[in-house]
């Protein structure tokens, strides 16, 4: 059922000036979508100018956050076909192909800054970087076509029309504070039940704990066998982070600190994924025995992984603690209490 109440119409004329207990789910949904549509499109010229890779990164992040907003507020909004999640995914995937190569370029450039370019490894990395640059140029050449494509033009037009005259589902009139727990609790449940938490663990006296004291070689095997679970956990953590950040204005500082904790954990898992992407790229360029050609690089990556693994295990232990899980679940069940006490405002 579509609705368009007067309060929603008012929200289309200006940004929401203040977050208070009277806001409806639809008003908050409108604010979130408006914010991330703007971020998803304002970097287009900067991307095409190709002077700063941050423009592409920010546009891709905007697309991801917009996609998350649709996931969060799906029960409250009624979007046209061209604005649906699937189209955002297609656009973001094209941006991601170039962004992934940008990240590799930056990594190899950093590595060249700490090794001598006259060494065998330095010369080899320079050759790899040259081939990477050519691949990146080829992928980047597709972006002007993307921005002129029918799918992108319809995407921009669809959101422009929706923001002028938004359509909502009937649940949009509900006070946002009443439904925040219903939106966040299922998300936390999916996170807590993810198999990635069980990577390299053991059960002692009925509790699950990380296995300590593993060697570098054993850890390498863990990533070969269970790396995909950690990668998928990173994606789930990113969804949790983005979705919980939408509701920071309705909670206090404790909740906000927790969202920062989600971000830190996502970024740590992202380091493992970056290493996997880098290794996969080198296999494609130099073969499965690339580490024999770049022994210093291989050693550096192994040592960094080992150090980061210890950081991960500390967080893994925290998230496996049932008391922590219950505390976090209770925290999202009472937004109004913290909100009324702090008077939080949006960023």
mmCIF file of N, CA and C in Angstrom, residues 69-203:
data_model
loop_
_atom_site.group_PDB
_atom_site.id
_atom_site.type_symbol
_atom_site.label_atom_id
_atom_site.label_comp_id
_atom_site.label_asym_id
_atom_site.label_seq_id
_atom_site.Cartn_x
_atom_site.Cartn_y
_atom_site.Cartn_z
ATOM 1 N N UNK A 69 20.783 1.627 2.631
ATOM 2 C CA UNK A 69 19.597 2.379 3.038
ATOM 3 C C UNK A 69 18.332 1.723 2.491
ATOM 4 N N UNK A 70 18.411 1.234 1.267
ATOM 5 C CA UNK A 70 17.263 0.548 0.681
ATOM 6 C C UNK A 70 16.956 -0.729 1.453
ATOM 7 N N UNK A 71 18.012 -1.437 1.856
ATOM 8 C CA UNK A 71 17.808 -2.656 2.641
ATOM 9 C C UNK A 71 17.155 -2.344 3.987
ATOM 10 N N UNK A 72 17.663 -1.298 4.654
ATOM 11 C CA UNK A 72 17.160 -0.952 5.985
ATOM 12 C C UNK A 72 15.716 -0.476 5.927
ATOM 13 N N UNK A 73 15.446 0.434 5.022
ATOM 14 C CA UNK A 73 14.147 1.095 4.996
ATOM 15 C C UNK A 73 13.195 0.495 3.968
ATOM 16 N N UNK A 74 13.551 -0.677 3.441
ATOM 17 C CA UNK A 74 12.698 -1.324 2.456
ATOM 18 C C UNK A 74 11.247 -1.453 2.856
ATOM 19 N N UNK A 75 10.935 -1.819 4.122
ATOM 20 C CA UNK A 75 9.524 -1.944 4.512
ATOM 21 C C UNK A 75 8.746 -0.636 4.467
ATOM 22 N N UNK A 76 9.465 0.501 4.407
ATOM 23 C CA UNK A 76 8.781 1.795 4.499
ATOM 24 C C UNK A 76 8.697 2.536 3.177
ATOM 25 N N UNK A 77 9.498 2.149 2.165
ATOM 26 C CA UNK A 77 9.586 2.930 0.943
ATOM 27 C C UNK A 77 9.068 2.139 -0.256
ATOM 28 N N UNK A 78 8.668 2.886 -1.261
ATOM 29 C CA UNK A 78 8.180 2.289 -2.509
ATOM 30 C C UNK A 78 8.936 2.952 -3.648
ATOM 31 N N UNK A 79 9.924 2.250 -4.184
ATOM 32 C CA UNK A 79 10.806 2.815 -5.191
ATOM 33 C C UNK A 79 10.426 2.355 -6.595
ATOM 34 N N UNK A 80 10.698 3.175 -7.623
ATOM 35 C CA UNK A 80 10.499 2.741 -9.009
ATOM 36 C C UNK A 80 11.527 1.682 -9.388
ATOM 37 N N UNK A 81 11.267 0.986 -10.472
ATOM 38 C CA UNK A 81 12.137 -0.126 -10.887
ATOM 39 C C UNK A 81 13.582 0.312 -11.087
ATOM 40 N N UNK A 82 13.796 1.461 -11.713
ATOM 41 C CA UNK A 82 15.156 1.902 -12.027
ATOM 42 C C UNK A 82 15.965 2.258 -10.783
ATOM 43 N N UNK A 83 15.283 2.407 -9.638
ATOM 44 C CA UNK A 83 15.968 2.762 -8.395
ATOM 45 C C UNK A 83 16.220 1.555 -7.510
ATOM 46 N N UNK A 84 15.883 0.375 -7.987
ATOM 47 C CA UNK A 84 15.974 -0.809 -7.148
ATOM 48 C C UNK A 84 17.434 -1.194 -6.873
ATOM 49 N N UNK A 85 17.584 -2.023 -5.868
ATOM 50 C CA UNK A 85 18.897 -2.452 -5.388
ATOM 51 C C UNK A 85 19.742 -3.091 -6.494
ATOM 52 N N UNK A 86 19.111 -3.889 -7.359
ATOM 53 C CA UNK A 86 19.852 -4.613 -8.390
ATOM 54 C C UNK A 86 20.579 -3.663 -9.338
ATOM 55 N N UNK A 87 19.964 -2.542 -9.661
ATOM 56 C CA UNK A 87 20.619 -1.577 -10.550
ATOM 57 C C UNK A 87 21.784 -0.878 -9.854
ATOM 58 N N UNK A 88 21.624 -0.579 -8.576
ATOM 59 C CA UNK A 88 22.725 0.025 -7.825
ATOM 60 C C UNK A 88 23.908 -0.941 -7.791
ATOM 61 N N UNK A 89 23.622 -2.217 -7.598
ATOM 62 C CA UNK A 89 24.680 -3.226 -7.556
ATOM 63 C C UNK A 89 25.445 -3.276 -8.875
ATOM 64 N N UNK A 90 24.736 -3.198 -9.991
ATOM 65 C CA UNK A 90 25.389 -3.234 -11.298
ATOM 66 C C UNK A 90 26.321 -2.037 -11.483
ATOM 67 N N UNK A 91 25.866 -0.868 -11.071
ATOM 68 C CA UNK A 91 26.691 0.334 -11.202
ATOM 69 C C UNK A 91 27.897 0.251 -10.271
ATOM 70 N N UNK A 92 27.655 -0.150 -9.019
ATOM 71 C CA UNK A 92 28.735 -0.239 -8.040
ATOM 72 C C UNK A 92 29.777 -1.268 -8.461
ATOM 73 N N UNK A 93 29.346 -2.337 -9.107
ATOM 74 C CA UNK A 93 30.287 -3.373 -9.544
ATOM 75 C C UNK A 93 31.257 -2.816 -10.589
ATOM 76 N N UNK A 94 30.753 -1.992 -11.493
ATOM 77 C CA UNK A 94 31.625 -1.382 -12.505
ATOM 78 C C UNK A 94 32.638 -0.447 -11.858
ATOM 79 N N UNK A 95 32.185 0.331 -10.893
ATOM 80 C CA UNK A 95 33.094 1.211 -10.170
ATOM 81 C C UNK A 95 34.116 0.391 -9.389
ATOM 82 N N UNK A 96 33.658 -0.705 -8.815
ATOM 83 C CA UNK A 96 34.525 -1.539 -7.999
ATOM 84 C C UNK A 96 35.666 -2.163 -8.773
ATOM 85 N N UNK A 97 35.441 -2.473 -10.038
ATOM 86 C CA UNK A 97 36.500 -3.078 -10.849
ATOM 87 C C UNK A 97 37.693 -2.137 -10.989
ATOM 88 N N UNK A 98 37.407 -0.853 -11.122
ATOM 89 C CA UNK A 98 38.489 0.127 -11.231
ATOM 90 C C UNK A 98 39.081 0.406 -9.857
ATOM 91 N N UNK A 99 38.225 0.517 -8.846
ATOM 92 C CA UNK A 99 38.712 0.814 -7.501
ATOM 93 C C UNK A 99 39.645 -0.278 -6.987
ATOM 94 N N UNK A 100 39.340 -1.520 -7.260
ATOM 95 C CA UNK A 100 40.204 -2.612 -6.816
ATOM 96 C C UNK A 100 41.601 -2.489 -7.425
ATOM 97 N N UNK A 101 41.657 -2.066 -8.683
ATOM 98 C CA UNK A 101 42.956 -1.871 -9.327
ATOM 99 C C UNK A 101 43.682 -0.657 -8.763
ATOM 100 N N UNK A 102 42.924 0.374 -8.381
ATOM 101 C CA UNK A 102 43.529 1.532 -7.725
ATOM 102 C C UNK A 102 44.215 1.121 -6.425
ATOM 103 N N UNK A 103 43.541 0.271 -5.659
ATOM 104 C CA UNK A 103 44.095 -0.179 -4.379
ATOM 105 C C UNK A 103 45.386 -0.955 -4.606
ATOM 106 N N UNK A 104 45.390 -1.816 -5.618
ATOM 107 C CA UNK A 104 46.603 -2.563 -5.938
ATOM 108 C C UNK A 104 47.734 -1.630 -6.371
ATOM 109 N N UNK A 105 47.398 -0.644 -7.186
ATOM 110 C CA UNK A 105 48.410 0.321 -7.604
ATOM 111 C C UNK A 105 49.038 1.012 -6.400
ATOM 112 N N UNK A 106 48.209 1.486 -5.499
ATOM 113 C CA UNK A 106 48.706 2.191 -4.319
ATOM 114 C C UNK A 106 49.574 1.270 -3.470
ATOM 115 N N UNK A 107 49.189 0.013 -3.383
ATOM 116 C CA UNK A 107 49.949 -0.919 -2.555
ATOM 117 C C UNK A 107 51.333 -1.157 -3.156
ATOM 118 N N UNK A 108 51.390 -1.419 -4.455
ATOM 119 C CA UNK A 108 52.686 -1.675 -5.098
ATOM 120 C C UNK A 108 53.569 -0.430 -5.080
ATOM 121 N N UNK A 109 52.963 0.743 -5.239
ATOM 122 C CA UNK A 109 53.732 1.976 -5.170
ATOM 123 C C UNK A 109 54.324 2.156 -3.776
ATOM 124 N N UNK A 110 53.536 1.815 -2.761
ATOM 125 C CA UNK A 110 54.045 1.881 -1.384
ATOM 126 C C UNK A 110 55.200 0.899 -1.193
ATOM 127 N N UNK A 111 55.038 -0.304 -1.710
ATOM 128 C CA UNK A 111 56.084 -1.305 -1.537
ATOM 129 C C UNK A 111 57.376 -0.872 -2.234
ATOM 130 N N UNK A 112 57.243 -0.264 -3.411
ATOM 131 C CA UNK A 112 58.428 0.211 -4.127
ATOM 132 C C UNK A 112 59.148 1.314 -3.351
ATOM 133 N N UNK A 113 58.393 2.031 -2.497
ATOM 134 C CA UNK A 113 59.005 3.114 -1.729
ATOM 135 C C UNK A 113 59.863 2.598 -0.585
ATOM 136 N N UNK A 114 59.709 1.303 -0.247
ATOM 137 C CA UNK A 114 60.486 0.767 0.878
ATOM 138 C C UNK A 114 61.496 -0.292 0.436
ATOM 139 N N UNK A 115 61.565 -0.570 -0.870
ATOM 140 C CA UNK A 115 62.587 -1.479 -1.384
ATOM 141 C C UNK A 115 63.352 -0.772 -2.491
ATOM 142 N N UNK A 116 64.531 -1.207 -2.719
ATOM 143 C CA UNK A 116 65.344 -0.604 -3.776
ATOM 144 C C UNK A 116 64.832 -1.038 -5.146
ATOM 145 N N UNK A 117 64.599 -0.070 -6.024
ATOM 146 C CA UNK A 117 64.110 -0.395 -7.371
ATOM 147 C C UNK A 117 65.171 -1.077 -8.221
ATOM 148 N N UNK A 118 66.407 -1.076 -7.741
ATOM 149 C CA UNK A 118 67.487 -1.707 -8.512
ATOM 150 C C UNK A 118 67.637 -3.190 -8.202
ATOM 151 N N UNK A 119 66.978 -3.666 -7.156
ATOM 152 C CA UNK A 119 67.045 -5.085 -6.824
ATOM 153 C C UNK A 119 66.192 -5.883 -7.802
ATOM 154 N N UNK A 120 66.404 -7.181 -7.823
ATOM 155 C CA UNK A 120 65.601 -8.048 -8.695
ATOM 156 C C UNK A 120 64.115 -7.919 -8.371
ATOM 157 N N UNK A 121 63.808 -7.880 -7.074
ATOM 158 C CA UNK A 121 62.395 -7.761 -6.691
ATOM 159 C C UNK A 121 61.827 -6.410 -7.101
ATOM 160 N N UNK A 122 62.625 -5.349 -6.917
ATOM 161 C CA UNK A 122 62.159 -4.030 -7.307
ATOM 162 C C UNK A 122 61.871 -3.944 -8.792
ATOM 163 N N UNK A 123 62.750 -4.523 -9.608
ATOM 164 C CA UNK A 123 62.542 -4.536 -11.063
ATOM 165 C C UNK A 123 61.298 -5.336 -11.422
ATOM 166 N N UNK A 124 61.116 -6.479 -10.745
ATOM 167 C CA UNK A 124 59.949 -7.321 -11.006
ATOM 168 C C UNK A 124 58.656 -6.593 -10.659
ATOM 169 N N UNK A 125 58.646 -5.906 -9.517
ATOM 170 C CA UNK A 125 57.458 -5.166 -9.106
ATOM 171 C C UNK A 125 57.157 -4.033 -10.083
ATOM 172 N N UNK A 126 58.185 -3.389 -10.590
ATOM 173 C CA UNK A 126 57.975 -2.332 -11.578
ATOM 174 C C UNK A 126 57.295 -2.878 -12.830
ATOM 175 N N UNK A 127 57.727 -4.062 -13.273
ATOM 176 C CA UNK A 127 57.086 -4.682 -14.441
ATOM 177 C C UNK A 127 55.622 -5.017 -14.139
ATOM 178 N N UNK A 128 55.380 -5.543 -12.943
ATOM 179 C CA UNK A 128 54.013 -5.871 -12.551
ATOM 180 C C UNK A 128 53.153 -4.607 -12.519
ATOM 181 N N UNK A 129 53.715 -3.537 -11.974
ATOM 182 C CA UNK A 129 52.975 -2.281 -11.876
ATOM 183 C C UNK A 129 52.658 -1.704 -13.246
ATOM 184 N N UNK A 130 53.566 -1.853 -14.187
ATOM 185 C CA UNK A 130 53.319 -1.385 -15.553
ATOM 186 C C UNK A 130 52.135 -2.134 -16.166
ATOM 187 N N UNK A 131 52.100 -3.440 -15.988
ATOM 188 C CA UNK A 131 50.980 -4.229 -16.525
ATOM 189 C C UNK A 131 49.679 -3.886 -15.805
ATOM 190 N N UNK A 132 49.786 -3.623 -14.512
ATOM 191 C CA UNK A 132 48.607 -3.239 -13.727
ATOM 192 C C UNK A 132 48.047 -1.909 -14.219
ATOM 193 N N UNK A 133 48.926 -0.964 -14.524
ATOM 194 C CA UNK A 133 48.481 0.338 -15.023
ATOM 195 C C UNK A 133 47.728 0.195 -16.346
ATOM 196 N N UNK A 134 48.218 -0.676 -17.214
ATOM 197 C CA UNK A 134 47.534 -0.893 -18.489
ATOM 198 C C UNK A 134 46.151 -1.509 -18.273
ATOM 199 N N UNK A 135 46.079 -2.448 -17.349
ATOM 200 C CA UNK A 135 44.791 -3.074 -17.048
ATOM 201 C C UNK A 135 43.825 -2.052 -16.463
ATOM 202 N N UNK A 136 44.356 -1.186 -15.618
ATOM 203 C CA UNK A 136 43.510 -0.168 -15.003
ATOM 204 C C UNK A 136 42.980 0.813 -16.050
ATOM 205 N N UNK A 137 43.848 1.211 -16.997
ATOM 206 C CA UNK A 137 43.410 2.117 -18.058
ATOM 207 C C UNK A 137 42.279 1.511 -18.876
ATOM 208 N N UNK A 138 42.385 0.217 -19.127
ATOM 209 C CA UNK A 138 41.350 -0.464 -19.901
ATOM 210 C C UNK A 138 40.021 -0.482 -19.154
ATOM 211 N N UNK A 139 40.069 -0.776 -17.851
ATOM 212 C CA UNK A 139 38.846 -0.801 -17.057
ATOM 213 C C UNK A 139 38.266 0.602 -16.897
ATOM 214 N N UNK A 140 39.143 1.588 -16.718
ATOM 215 C CA UNK A 140 38.662 2.954 -16.538
ATOM 216 C C UNK A 140 37.958 3.466 -17.788
ATOM 217 N N UNK A 141 38.402 3.017 -18.946
ATOM 218 C CA UNK A 141 37.792 3.479 -20.199
ATOM 219 C C UNK A 141 36.318 3.104 -20.293
ATOM 220 N N UNK A 142 35.867 2.182 -19.438
ATOM 221 C CA UNK A 142 34.465 1.783 -19.443
ATOM 222 C C UNK A 142 33.583 2.737 -18.644
ATOM 223 N N UNK A 143 34.185 3.560 -17.781
ATOM 224 C CA UNK A 143 33.378 4.413 -16.904
ATOM 225 C C UNK A 143 32.628 5.523 -17.652
ATOM 226 N N UNK A 144 33.250 6.216 -18.616
ATOM 227 C CA UNK A 144 32.450 7.198 -19.370
ATOM 228 C C UNK A 144 31.237 6.548 -20.033
ATOM 229 N N UNK A 145 31.406 5.318 -20.519
ATOM 230 C CA UNK A 145 30.281 4.595 -21.117
ATOM 231 C C UNK A 145 29.224 4.281 -20.065
ATOM 232 N N UNK A 146 29.690 3.947 -18.847
ATOM 233 C CA UNK A 146 28.742 3.651 -17.770
ATOM 234 C C UNK A 146 27.868 4.862 -17.463
ATOM 235 N N UNK A 147 28.487 6.043 -17.348
ATOM 236 C CA UNK A 147 27.730 7.240 -16.976
ATOM 237 C C UNK A 147 26.795 7.719 -18.095
ATOM 238 N N UNK A 148 27.048 7.255 -19.313
ATOM 239 C CA UNK A 148 26.146 7.581 -20.425
ATOM 240 C C UNK A 148 25.124 6.483 -20.682
ATOM 241 N N UNK A 149 25.258 5.388 -19.975
ATOM 242 C CA UNK A 149 24.402 4.230 -20.227
ATOM 243 C C UNK A 149 22.965 4.476 -19.779
ATOM 244 N N UNK A 150 22.078 3.675 -20.320
ATOM 245 C CA UNK A 150 20.657 3.785 -19.989
ATOM 246 C C UNK A 150 20.404 3.481 -18.520
ATOM 247 N N UNK A 151 21.067 2.465 -18.001
ATOM 248 C CA UNK A 151 20.839 2.064 -16.616
ATOM 249 C C UNK A 151 21.245 3.167 -15.643
ATOM 250 N N UNK A 152 22.355 3.855 -15.930
ATOM 251 C CA UNK A 152 22.803 4.918 -15.026
ATOM 252 C C UNK A 152 21.910 6.149 -15.150
ATOM 253 N N UNK A 153 21.576 6.524 -16.372
ATOM 254 C CA UNK A 153 20.720 7.700 -16.567
ATOM 255 C C UNK A 153 19.339 7.486 -15.936
ATOM 256 N N UNK A 154 18.812 6.282 -16.079
ATOM 257 C CA UNK A 154 17.517 5.995 -15.470
ATOM 258 C C UNK A 154 17.615 5.963 -13.949
ATOM 259 N N UNK A 155 18.735 5.480 -13.443
ATOM 260 C CA UNK A 155 18.965 5.470 -11.998
ATOM 261 C C UNK A 155 18.915 6.894 -11.440
ATOM 262 N N UNK A 156 19.654 7.811 -12.061
ATOM 263 C CA UNK A 156 19.695 9.196 -11.597
ATOM 264 C C UNK A 156 18.310 9.827 -11.693
ATOM 265 N N UNK A 157 17.637 9.615 -12.817
ATOM 266 C CA UNK A 157 16.314 10.215 -13.014
ATOM 267 C C UNK A 157 15.293 9.652 -12.023
ATOM 268 N N UNK A 158 15.360 8.363 -11.772
ATOM 269 C CA UNK A 158 14.394 7.726 -10.879
ATOM 270 C C UNK A 158 14.487 8.279 -9.459
ATOM 271 N N UNK A 159 15.723 8.448 -8.984
ATOM 272 C CA UNK A 159 15.875 8.993 -7.629
ATOM 273 C C UNK A 159 15.547 10.478 -7.588
ATOM 274 N N UNK A 160 15.845 11.200 -8.665
ATOM 275 C CA UNK A 160 15.453 12.603 -8.714
ATOM 276 C C UNK A 160 13.942 12.745 -8.598
ATOM 277 N N UNK A 161 13.204 11.907 -9.322
ATOM 278 C CA UNK A 161 11.740 11.947 -9.267
ATOM 279 C C UNK A 161 11.223 11.525 -7.895
ATOM 280 N N UNK A 162 11.835 10.472 -7.333
ATOM 281 C CA UNK A 162 11.355 9.975 -6.038
ATOM 282 C C UNK A 162 11.577 10.999 -4.935
ATOM 283 N N UNK A 163 12.708 11.676 -4.958
ATOM 284 C CA UNK A 163 12.988 12.670 -3.922
ATOM 285 C C UNK A 163 12.047 13.868 -4.024
ATOM 286 N N UNK A 164 11.569 14.163 -5.220
ATOM 287 C CA UNK A 164 10.595 15.239 -5.385
ATOM 288 C C UNK A 164 9.211 14.803 -4.915
ATOM 289 N N UNK A 165 8.885 13.547 -5.161
ATOM 290 C CA UNK A 165 7.566 13.044 -4.790
ATOM 291 C C UNK A 165 7.704 11.606 -4.286
ATOM 292 N N UNK A 166 8.166 11.449 -3.053
ATOM 293 C CA UNK A 166 8.426 10.108 -2.524
ATOM 294 C C UNK A 166 7.155 9.308 -2.306
ATOM 295 N N UNK A 167 7.270 8.023 -2.507
ATOM 296 C CA UNK A 167 6.183 7.086 -2.250
ATOM 297 C C UNK A 167 6.597 6.173 -1.112
ATOM 298 N N UNK A 168 5.678 5.920 -0.183
ATOM 299 C CA UNK A 168 5.981 5.132 1.001
ATOM 300 C C UNK A 168 4.991 3.995 1.172
ATOM 301 N N UNK A 169 5.413 2.995 1.912
ATOM 302 C CA UNK A 169 4.510 1.943 2.359
ATOM 303 C C UNK A 169 3.802 2.422 3.629
ATOM 304 N N UNK A 170 2.737 1.726 3.988
ATOM 305 C CA UNK A 170 1.914 2.178 5.110
ATOM 306 C C UNK A 170 2.681 2.219 6.430
ATOM 307 N N UNK A 171 3.686 1.346 6.602
ATOM 308 C CA UNK A 171 4.431 1.295 7.854
ATOM 309 C C UNK A 171 5.288 2.542 8.056
ATOM 310 N N UNK A 172 5.451 3.355 7.025
ATOM 311 C CA UNK A 172 6.299 4.544 7.109
ATOM 312 C C UNK A 172 5.805 5.554 8.136
ATOM 313 N N UNK A 173 4.537 5.524 8.497
ATOM 314 C CA UNK A 173 3.995 6.507 9.440
ATOM 315 C C UNK A 173 4.344 6.174 10.888
ATOM 316 N N UNK A 174 4.872 4.986 11.145
ATOM 317 C CA UNK A 174 5.178 4.599 12.515
ATOM 318 C C UNK A 174 6.338 5.422 13.066
ATOM 319 N N UNK A 175 6.293 5.756 14.370
ATOM 320 C CA UNK A 175 7.422 6.477 14.983
ATOM 321 C C UNK A 175 8.699 5.659 14.869
ATOM 322 N N UNK A 176 9.774 6.286 14.446
ATOM 323 C CA UNK A 176 11.003 5.544 14.188
ATOM 324 C C UNK A 176 11.534 4.874 15.452
ATOM 325 N N UNK A 177 11.356 5.525 16.602
ATOM 326 C CA UNK A 177 11.872 4.933 17.838
ATOM 327 C C UNK A 177 11.177 3.620 18.184
ATOM 328 N N UNK A 178 9.947 3.451 17.709
ATOM 329 C CA UNK A 178 9.206 2.223 18.001
ATOM 330 C C UNK A 178 9.702 1.038 17.183
ATOM 331 N N UNK A 179 10.299 1.321 16.022
ATOM 332 C CA UNK A 179 10.645 0.226 15.116
ATOM 333 C C UNK A 179 12.148 -0.009 14.952
ATOM 334 N N UNK A 180 12.971 0.878 15.513
ATOM 335 C CA UNK A 180 14.420 0.686 15.398
ATOM 336 C C UNK A 180 14.858 -0.698 15.883
ATOM 337 N N UNK A 181 14.386 -1.173 17.046
ATOM 338 C CA UNK A 181 14.804 -2.521 17.468
ATOM 339 C C UNK A 181 14.428 -3.605 16.468
ATOM 340 N N UNK A 182 13.252 -3.482 15.839
ATOM 341 C CA UNK A 182 12.813 -4.486 14.872
ATOM 342 C C UNK A 182 13.698 -4.484 13.634
ATOM 343 N N UNK A 183 14.283 -3.343 13.312
ATOM 344 C CA UNK A 183 15.174 -3.254 12.163
ATOM 345 C C UNK A 183 16.566 -3.779 12.472
ATOM 346 N N UNK A 184 17.036 -3.565 13.707
ATOM 347 C CA UNK A 184 18.426 -3.882 14.037
ATOM 348 C C UNK A 184 18.631 -5.271 14.637
ATOM 349 N N UNK A 185 17.676 -5.769 15.388
ATOM 350 C CA UNK A 185 17.884 -7.063 16.050
ATOM 351 C C UNK A 185 18.092 -8.223 15.072
ATOM 352 N N UNK A 186 17.311 -8.324 13.990
ATOM 353 C CA UNK A 186 17.581 -9.408 13.029
ATOM 354 C C UNK A 186 18.976 -9.303 12.418
ATOM 355 N N UNK A 187 19.440 -8.078 12.232
ATOM 356 C CA UNK A 187 20.770 -7.860 11.677
ATOM 357 C C UNK A 187 21.842 -8.386 12.624
ATOM 358 N N UNK A 188 21.694 -8.100 13.916
ATOM 359 C CA UNK A 188 22.651 -8.582 14.894
ATOM 360 C C UNK A 188 22.623 -10.106 14.990
ATOM 361 N N UNK A 189 21.438 -10.672 14.884
ATOM 362 C CA UNK A 189 21.328 -12.133 14.947
ATOM 363 C C UNK A 189 22.095 -12.787 13.809
ATOM 364 N N UNK A 190 21.957 -12.239 12.610
ATOM 365 C CA UNK A 190 22.693 -12.774 11.463
ATOM 366 C C UNK A 190 24.194 -12.655 11.677
ATOM 367 N N UNK A 191 24.611 -11.543 12.286
ATOM 368 C CA UNK A 191 26.034 -11.340 12.549
ATOM 369 C C UNK A 191 26.542 -12.353 13.566
ATOM 370 N N UNK A 192 25.839 -12.518 14.664
ATOM 371 C CA UNK A 192 26.295 -13.402 15.729
ATOM 372 C C UNK A 192 26.349 -14.864 15.291
ATOM 373 N N UNK A 193 25.481 -15.235 14.360
ATOM 374 C CA UNK A 193 25.413 -16.631 13.918
ATOM 375 C C UNK A 193 26.305 -16.909 12.708
ATOM 376 N N UNK A 194 27.107 -15.959 12.316
ATOM 377 C CA UNK A 194 27.950 -16.146 11.131
ATOM 378 C C UNK A 194 29.064 -17.155 11.431
ATOM 379 N N UNK A 195 29.325 -18.086 10.522
ATOM 380 C CA UNK A 195 30.370 -19.101 10.756
ATOM 381 C C UNK A 195 31.783 -18.532 10.814
ATOM 382 N N UNK A 196 31.972 -17.300 10.351
ATOM 383 C CA UNK A 196 33.304 -16.708 10.389
ATOM 384 C C UNK A 196 33.868 -16.575 11.791
ATOM 385 N N UNK A 197 33.003 -16.450 12.783
ATOM 386 C CA UNK A 197 33.482 -16.359 14.168
ATOM 387 C C UNK A 197 34.135 -17.656 14.634
ATOM 388 N N UNK A 198 33.816 -18.763 13.983
ATOM 389 C CA UNK A 198 34.300 -20.072 14.422
ATOM 390 C C UNK A 198 35.586 -20.500 13.727
ATOM 391 N N UNK A 199 36.140 -19.623 12.888
ATOM 392 C CA UNK A 199 37.389 -19.951 12.209
ATOM 393 C C UNK A 199 38.516 -20.092 13.245
ATOM 394 N N UNK A 200 39.230 -21.221 13.182
ATOM 395 C CA UNK A 200 40.369 -21.488 14.071
ATOM 396 C C UNK A 200 39.976 -21.353 15.542
ATOM 397 N N UNK A 201 38.919 -22.067 15.921
ATOM 398 C CA UNK A 201 38.474 -22.057 17.320
ATOM 399 C C UNK A 201 38.435 -23.479 17.864
ATOM 400 N N UNK A 202 38.268 -23.575 19.165
ATOM 401 C CA UNK A 202 38.108 -24.858 19.842
ATOM 402 C C UNK A 202 37.097 -24.686 20.972
ATOM 403 N N UNK A 203 36.478 -25.793 21.373
ATOM 404 C CA UNK A 203 35.484 -25.759 22.443
ATOM 405 C C UNK A 203 36.096 -26.292 23.732
#
